[in-house]
Short mmCIF file of C-alpha atoms in Angstrom, two decimals:
data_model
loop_
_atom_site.label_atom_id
_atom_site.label_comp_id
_atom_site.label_asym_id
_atom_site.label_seq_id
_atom_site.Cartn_x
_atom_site.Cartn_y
_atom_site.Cartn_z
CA UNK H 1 97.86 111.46 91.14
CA UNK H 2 97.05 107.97 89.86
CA UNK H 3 100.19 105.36 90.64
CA UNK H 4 103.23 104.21 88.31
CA UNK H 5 102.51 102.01 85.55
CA UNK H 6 102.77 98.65 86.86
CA UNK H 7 105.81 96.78 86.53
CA UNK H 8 106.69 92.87 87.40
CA UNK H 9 109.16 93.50 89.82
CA UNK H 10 107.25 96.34 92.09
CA UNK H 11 105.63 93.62 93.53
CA UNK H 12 101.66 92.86 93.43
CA UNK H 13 99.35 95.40 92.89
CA UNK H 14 96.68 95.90 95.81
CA UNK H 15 93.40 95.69 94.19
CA UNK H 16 91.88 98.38 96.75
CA UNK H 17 93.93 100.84 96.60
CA UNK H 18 96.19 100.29 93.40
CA UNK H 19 99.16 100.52 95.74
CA UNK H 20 102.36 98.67 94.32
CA UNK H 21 105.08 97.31 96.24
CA UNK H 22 107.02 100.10 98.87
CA UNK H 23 103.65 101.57 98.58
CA UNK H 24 101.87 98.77 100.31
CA UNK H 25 104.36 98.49 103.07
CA UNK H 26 103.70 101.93 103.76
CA UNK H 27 99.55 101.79 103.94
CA UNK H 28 100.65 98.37 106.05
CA UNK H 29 102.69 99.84 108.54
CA UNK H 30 100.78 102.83 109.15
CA UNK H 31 97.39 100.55 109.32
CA UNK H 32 99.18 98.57 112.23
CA UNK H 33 100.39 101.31 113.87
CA UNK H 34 96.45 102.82 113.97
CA UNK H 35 95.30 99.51 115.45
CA UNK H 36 97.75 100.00 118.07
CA UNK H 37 96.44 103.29 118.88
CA UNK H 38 93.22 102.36 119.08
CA UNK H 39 93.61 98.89 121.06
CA UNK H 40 95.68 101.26 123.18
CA UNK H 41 92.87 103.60 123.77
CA UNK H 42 90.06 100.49 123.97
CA UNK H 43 92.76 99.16 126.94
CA UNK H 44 93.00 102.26 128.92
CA UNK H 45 89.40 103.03 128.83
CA UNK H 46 88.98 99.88 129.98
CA UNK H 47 91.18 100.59 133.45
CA UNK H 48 94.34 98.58 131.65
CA UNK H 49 92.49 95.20 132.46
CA UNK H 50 95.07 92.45 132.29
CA UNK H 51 94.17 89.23 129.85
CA UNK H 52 92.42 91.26 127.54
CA UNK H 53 95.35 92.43 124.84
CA UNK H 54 93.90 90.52 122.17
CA UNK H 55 90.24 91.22 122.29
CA UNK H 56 91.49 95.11 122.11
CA UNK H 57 93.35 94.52 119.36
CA UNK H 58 91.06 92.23 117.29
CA UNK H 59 88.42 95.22 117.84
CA UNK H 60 90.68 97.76 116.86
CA UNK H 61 91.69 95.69 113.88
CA UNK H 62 88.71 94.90 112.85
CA UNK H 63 87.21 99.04 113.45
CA UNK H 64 90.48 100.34 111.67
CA UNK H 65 89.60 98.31 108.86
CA UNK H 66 86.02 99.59 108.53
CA UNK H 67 88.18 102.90 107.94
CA UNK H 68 89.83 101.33 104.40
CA UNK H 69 86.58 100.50 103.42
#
């Protein structure tokens, strides 16, 4: 179904996904919590090197967001 009507004090309005307000902390939180997983798995493939956390996650961000594409 297509989202409510818009209204000033939902908050902004995500232009890719008309989302409004709750909505958008919704797709937000679950987006985070898949870019977890998957720097997770990136980590653990990668014998749970230590120094690396960030280069996992900016890879996992940036493949998650492919997804939303």
């Amino acid at each position: 179904p297509p989202p409510p009507p818009f209204q000033a004090e939902d908050g902004i309005r995500d232009e890719c996904t008309s989302l409004v307000g709750s909505e958008m902390c919704i797709r937000d939180r679950e987006k985070r919590m898949m870019v977890a997983m998957q720097a997770y798995y990136k980590w653990e493939k990668a014998g749970f090197p230590g120094g690396q956390d960030w280069q996992h996650w900016l890879e996992a961000e940036k493949e998650v967001e492919e997804m939303f594409k």
